[in-house]
């Protein structure tokens, strides 16, 4: 930092807070105040982070800091490979504060309980006054969510979504009814892909000098990180993120609805927006993303099922999971209603498995640090659910391995949606499925060594064995759930010896994958 007058307020911004709006929101001015950004290895190792996720966060931070310097802000930047870097957030906050000696510390509400606690602890340790401002990025404030939640017995996304759309006036007629007559066009969004029309290629974001320097630093300082770096293709600046948004709206939004639930070998991105990392780093704002989609509908260039489906993801799911995360408190992370205690199979880290569906989903994660929603929920998530893997391990894998991993989004999706670990706080039933579902929604089973029609014995589809084992293990609980009772009663149709076969085969599979022990 230039030698300059004493600093009045020092604003700490984290890697998922890269929006210039935060500066005016926190009342900073260039003459008296300064901004600090810290790269620390500890944030890539507290859960093992995919190398692309780490590079994206750090590169976006460096680009953002450089744009602040160009705009004449005083910026204090700690780099990953700086000699004095202790690589711990709490220590670096203390060190920077001692160096700069500001009169006040300012934070924007972080995206994780752990970081909020770190911020408070580190600030109190300095003895300097501090404040934590609300995060203006989101469309729904945490207070609004808490008030809404306090009036409800069940916190269902669909109720939240309708209320928010009405409140924000999005795709709503003047009399308060939804445009098109229905709030939710999900039933029109379940077409299975059949390799026609081929999904358009994504725009290319070639790594520039800053990104290449971060790649080098990551390779040297954090050689243990999983995943491949070669395919790195993520927007690292607001300009690139806006280009990514434009590309989605121009080439994929029209078919986003139709193929939202589809899966196809080698088609990692289909018609999805691939905007989650830009949104979560705050390079894009949800309002501008939603507006861009609605404009296309209003111009008559995109069907309502596509645009409503997309708006629901942003205004509904994204804001809802954040509300759930903060409203549930710190204990949410330890929920394990189904008492799952298995280890995560080793092939989650290597992709080496004969299950064609898992191999394709894991390849996408390892090479791109990305998987679309249905692959996350119904392949890797479903597998962990029916295999009985402990939620904390699954959550750590998801948080670190996906480029958009931020705890407020990851945890409710993993614990609430994929694993039913919160006992139905979010989802009304577990998303457990056998190979039959995967066969219906994808082409994976055609090219698989396993037989999708077989439940046990040689060559049986492991999703079938694990699904029935899961249903047997939890039958009594599921009989009490109106949405699961029908499926749970089917277990009664299995003979005693069939059940024993299922349990024996499931145990054998899990032993071979290291789920036990
Ligand atoms: C087990 C599991 C873990 C997940 N972990 C994360 C995570 O760490 N971070 C994350 O941003 N999303 C997470 N999701 C939600 C969702 O899968 C991703 O947001 C989405 O796949 C990102 O790809 P996209 O940008 O192409 O999304 P699209 O399919 O194009 O959807 C548009 C946008 O809607 C938002 N969105 C959609 N669904 C959700 C949701 N359920 N929760 C939050 N936002 C949503 C995202 O911002 C996304 O960019 C998870 C889902 C599951 C089932
Ligand atoms: S047969 Fe089973 S394991 Fe193989 S792709 Fe189909 S669902 Fe997956």
GROMACS .gro file of N, CA, C and O in nm, residues 459-504:
model
  184
  459UNK      N    1  -2.307  -5.881  -1.198
  459UNK     CA    2  -2.345  -5.783  -1.301
  459UNK      C    3  -2.465  -5.698  -1.266
  459UNK      O    4  -2.509  -5.616  -1.346
  460UNK      N    5  -2.520  -5.714  -1.143
  460UNK     CA    6  -2.638  -5.633  -1.107
  460UNK      C    7  -2.599  -5.486  -1.094
  460UNK      O    8  -2.490  -5.454  -1.046
  461UNK      N    9  -2.689  -5.399  -1.136
  461UNK     CA   10  -2.664  -5.254  -1.124
  461UNK      C   11  -2.652  -5.217  -0.976
  461UNK      O   12  -2.746  -5.237  -0.899
  462UNK      N   13  -2.539  -5.160  -0.934
  462UNK     CA   14  -2.523  -5.126  -0.792
  462UNK      C   15  -2.628  -5.029  -0.740
  462UNK      O   16  -2.664  -5.033  -0.623
  463UNK      N   17  -2.680  -4.943  -0.828
  463UNK     CA   18  -2.785  -4.851  -0.781
  463UNK      C   19  -2.909  -4.929  -0.738
  463UNK      O   20  -2.980  -4.889  -0.647
  464UNK      N   21  -2.936  -5.042  -0.806
  464UNK     CA   22  -3.051  -5.124  -0.767
  464UNK      C   23  -3.027  -5.190  -0.631
  464UNK      O   24  -3.110  -5.184  -0.541
  465UNK      N   25  -2.910  -5.253  -0.619
  465UNK     CA   26  -2.880  -5.322  -0.493
  465UNK      C   27  -2.885  -5.224  -0.376
  465UNK      O   28  -2.948  -5.250  -0.273
  466UNK      N   29  -2.820  -5.108  -0.395
  466UNK     CA   30  -2.812  -5.011  -0.285
  466UNK      C   31  -2.949  -4.950  -0.255
  466UNK      O   32  -2.983  -4.923  -0.140
  467UNK      N   33  -3.027  -4.928  -0.361
  467UNK     CA   34  -3.160  -4.869  -0.341
  467UNK      C   35  -3.245  -4.961  -0.254
  467UNK      O   36  -3.307  -4.918  -0.157
  468UNK      N   37  -3.247  -5.091  -0.289
  468UNK     CA   38  -3.331  -5.183  -0.212
  468UNK      C   39  -3.276  -5.204  -0.071
  468UNK      O   40  -3.352  -5.214   0.026
  469UNK      N   41  -3.148  -5.206  -0.059
  469UNK     CA   42  -3.088  -5.216   0.075
  469UNK      C   43  -3.127  -5.095   0.160
  469UNK      O   44  -3.163  -5.107   0.277
  470UNK      N   45  -3.125  -4.978   0.098
  470UNK     CA   46  -3.163  -4.853   0.166
  470UNK      C   47  -3.310  -4.860   0.210
  470UNK      O   48  -3.344  -4.827   0.324
  471UNK      N   49  -3.395  -4.907   0.119
  471UNK     CA   50  -3.538  -4.914   0.152
  471UNK      C   51  -3.564  -5.017   0.262
  471UNK      O   52  -3.648  -4.997   0.349
  472UNK      N   53  -3.490  -5.127   0.259
  472UNK     CA   54  -3.506  -5.229   0.364
  472UNK      C   55  -3.462  -5.169   0.498
  472UNK      O   56  -3.530  -5.180   0.600
  473UNK      N   57  -3.345  -5.104   0.497
  473UNK     CA   58  -3.291  -5.051   0.622
  473UNK      C   59  -3.382  -4.945   0.684
  473UNK      O   60  -3.392  -4.934   0.805
  474UNK      N   61  -3.449  -4.867   0.600
  474UNK     CA   62  -3.527  -4.754   0.654
  474UNK      C   63  -3.678  -4.773   0.636
  474UNK      O   64  -3.753  -4.676   0.649
  475UNK      N   65  -3.720  -4.896   0.608
  475UNK     CA   66  -3.861  -4.915   0.575
  475UNK      C   67  -3.955  -4.860   0.682
  475UNK      O   68  -4.052  -4.790   0.652
  476UNK      N   69  -3.924  -4.889   0.808
  476UNK     CA   70  -4.017  -4.847   0.914
  476UNK      C   71  -4.035  -4.696   0.918
  476UNK      O   72  -4.144  -4.644   0.930
  477UNK      N   73  -3.925  -4.624   0.904
  477UNK     CA   74  -3.931  -4.477   0.904
  477UNK      C   75  -4.013  -4.427   0.783
  477UNK      O   76  -4.098  -4.340   0.795
  478UNK      N   77  -3.985  -4.485   0.667
  478UNK     CA   78  -4.049  -4.434   0.545
  478UNK      C   79  -4.198  -4.467   0.539
  478UNK      O   80  -4.275  -4.398   0.473
  479UNK      N   81  -4.239  -4.574   0.607
  479UNK     CA   82  -4.382  -4.605   0.610
  479UNK      C   83  -4.461  -4.492   0.678
  479UNK      O   84  -4.578  -4.472   0.651
  480UNK      N   85  -4.393  -4.416   0.762
  480UNK     CA   86  -4.460  -4.305   0.832
  480UNK      C   87  -4.464  -4.178   0.749
  480UNK      O   88  -4.524  -4.080   0.788
  481UNK      N   89  -4.395  -4.177   0.633
  481UNK     CA   90  -4.391  -4.058   0.548
  481UNK      C   91  -4.490  -4.077   0.432
  481UNK      O   92  -4.471  -4.167   0.349
  482UNK      N   93  -4.596  -3.993   0.426
  482UNK     CA   94  -4.698  -4.014   0.322
  482UNK      C   95  -4.640  -4.018   0.181
  482UNK      O   96  -4.693  -4.088   0.095
  483UNK      N   97  -4.531  -3.945   0.155
  483UNK     CA   98  -4.476  -3.943   0.019
  483UNK      C   99  -4.383  -4.062  -0.009
  483UNK      O  100  -4.342  -4.084  -0.121
  484UNK      N  101  -4.350  -4.138   0.095
  484UNK     CA  102  -4.261  -4.253   0.078
  484UNK      C  103  -4.330  -4.387   0.104
  484UNK      O  104  -4.276  -4.493   0.073
  485UNK      N  105  -4.448  -4.378   0.165
  485UNK     CA  106  -4.511  -4.500   0.215
  485UNK      C  107  -4.533  -4.604   0.105
  485UNK      O  108  -4.507  -4.724   0.124
  486UNK      N  109  -4.577  -4.557  -0.011
  486UNK     CA  110  -4.605  -4.649  -0.122
  486UNK      C  111  -4.478  -4.727  -0.160
  486UNK      O  112  -4.479  -4.849  -0.168
  487UNK      N  113  -4.368  -4.651  -0.179
  487UNK     CA  114  -4.242  -4.716  -0.216
  487UNK      C  115  -4.195  -4.808  -0.104
  487UNK      O  116  -4.140  -4.917  -0.130
  488UNK      N  117  -4.216  -4.767   0.021
  488UNK     CA  118  -4.169  -4.848   0.135
  488UNK      C  119  -4.246  -4.978   0.145
  488UNK      O  120  -4.191  -5.082   0.186
  489UNK      N  121  -4.375  -4.973   0.108
  489UNK     CA  122  -4.457  -5.096   0.116
  489UNK      C  123  -4.412  -5.200   0.014
  489UNK      O  124  -4.431  -5.320   0.035
  490UNK      N  125  -4.350  -5.155  -0.095
  490UNK     CA  126  -4.306  -5.250  -0.198
  490UNK      C  127  -4.202  -5.347  -0.142
  490UNK      O  128  -4.189  -5.461  -0.188
  491UNK      N  129  -4.131  -5.302  -0.038
  491UNK     CA  130  -4.031  -5.390   0.025
  491UNK      C  131  -4.097  -5.520   0.071
  491UNK      O  132  -4.036  -5.628   0.066
  492UNK      N  133  -4.224  -5.511   0.113
  492UNK     CA  134  -4.294  -5.630   0.162
  492UNK      C  135  -4.310  -5.738   0.055
  492UNK      O  136  -4.333  -5.853   0.086
  493UNK      N  137  -4.298  -5.694  -0.071
  493UNK     CA  138  -4.314  -5.794  -0.178
  493UNK      C  139  -4.189  -5.880  -0.196
  493UNK      O  140  -4.192  -5.981  -0.264
  494UNK      N  141  -4.080  -5.838  -0.133
  494UNK     CA  142  -3.958  -5.919  -0.143
  494UNK      C  143  -3.965  -6.034  -0.042
  494UNK      O  144  -4.005  -6.012   0.073
  495UNK      N  145  -3.925  -6.151  -0.084
  495UNK     CA  146  -3.923  -6.264   0.010
  495UNK      C  147  -3.806  -6.245   0.107
  495UNK      O  148  -3.716  -6.161   0.083
  496UNK      N  149  -3.806  -6.327   0.213
  496UNK     CA  150  -3.699  -6.316   0.313
  496UNK      C  151  -3.563  -6.339   0.247
  496UNK      O  152  -3.466  -6.267   0.270
  497UNK      N  153  -3.558  -6.441   0.160
  497UNK     CA  154  -3.427  -6.472   0.100
  497UNK      C  155  -3.385  -6.362   0.001
  497UNK      O  156  -3.267  -6.332  -0.014
  498UNK      N  157  -3.484  -6.298  -0.065
  498UNK     CA  158  -3.448  -6.187  -0.155
  498UNK      C  159  -3.389  -6.070  -0.076
  498UNK      O  160  -3.292  -6.007  -0.116
  499UNK      N  161  -3.449  -6.046   0.038
  499UNK     CA  162  -3.396  -5.936   0.121
  499UNK      C  163  -3.254  -5.968   0.169
  499UNK      O  164  -3.167  -5.882   0.172
  500UNK      N  165  -3.236  -6.093   0.208
  500UNK     CA  166  -3.102  -6.132   0.254
  500UNK      C  167  -3.000  -6.118   0.142
  500UNK      O  168  -2.887  -6.072   0.163
  501UNK      N  169  -3.042  -6.154   0.021
  501UNK     CA  170  -2.952  -6.139  -0.095
  501UNK      C  171  -2.912  -5.993  -0.115
  501UNK      O  172  -2.796  -5.961  -0.138
  502UNK      N  173  -3.014  -5.906  -0.107
  502UNK     CA  174  -2.989  -5.763  -0.127
  502UNK      C  175  -2.889  -5.714  -0.022
  502UNK      O  176  -2.789  -5.648  -0.053
  503UNK      N  177  -2.915  -5.746   0.105
  503UNK     CA  178  -2.830  -5.696   0.213
  503UNK      C  179  -2.688  -5.749   0.199
  503UNK      O  180  -2.590  -5.674   0.218
  504UNK      N  181  -2.677  -5.879   0.166
  504UNK     CA  182  -2.544  -5.939   0.151
  504UNK      C  183  -2.467  -5.873   0.036
  504UNK      O  184  -2.352  -5.833   0.049
   0.00000   0.00000   0.00000
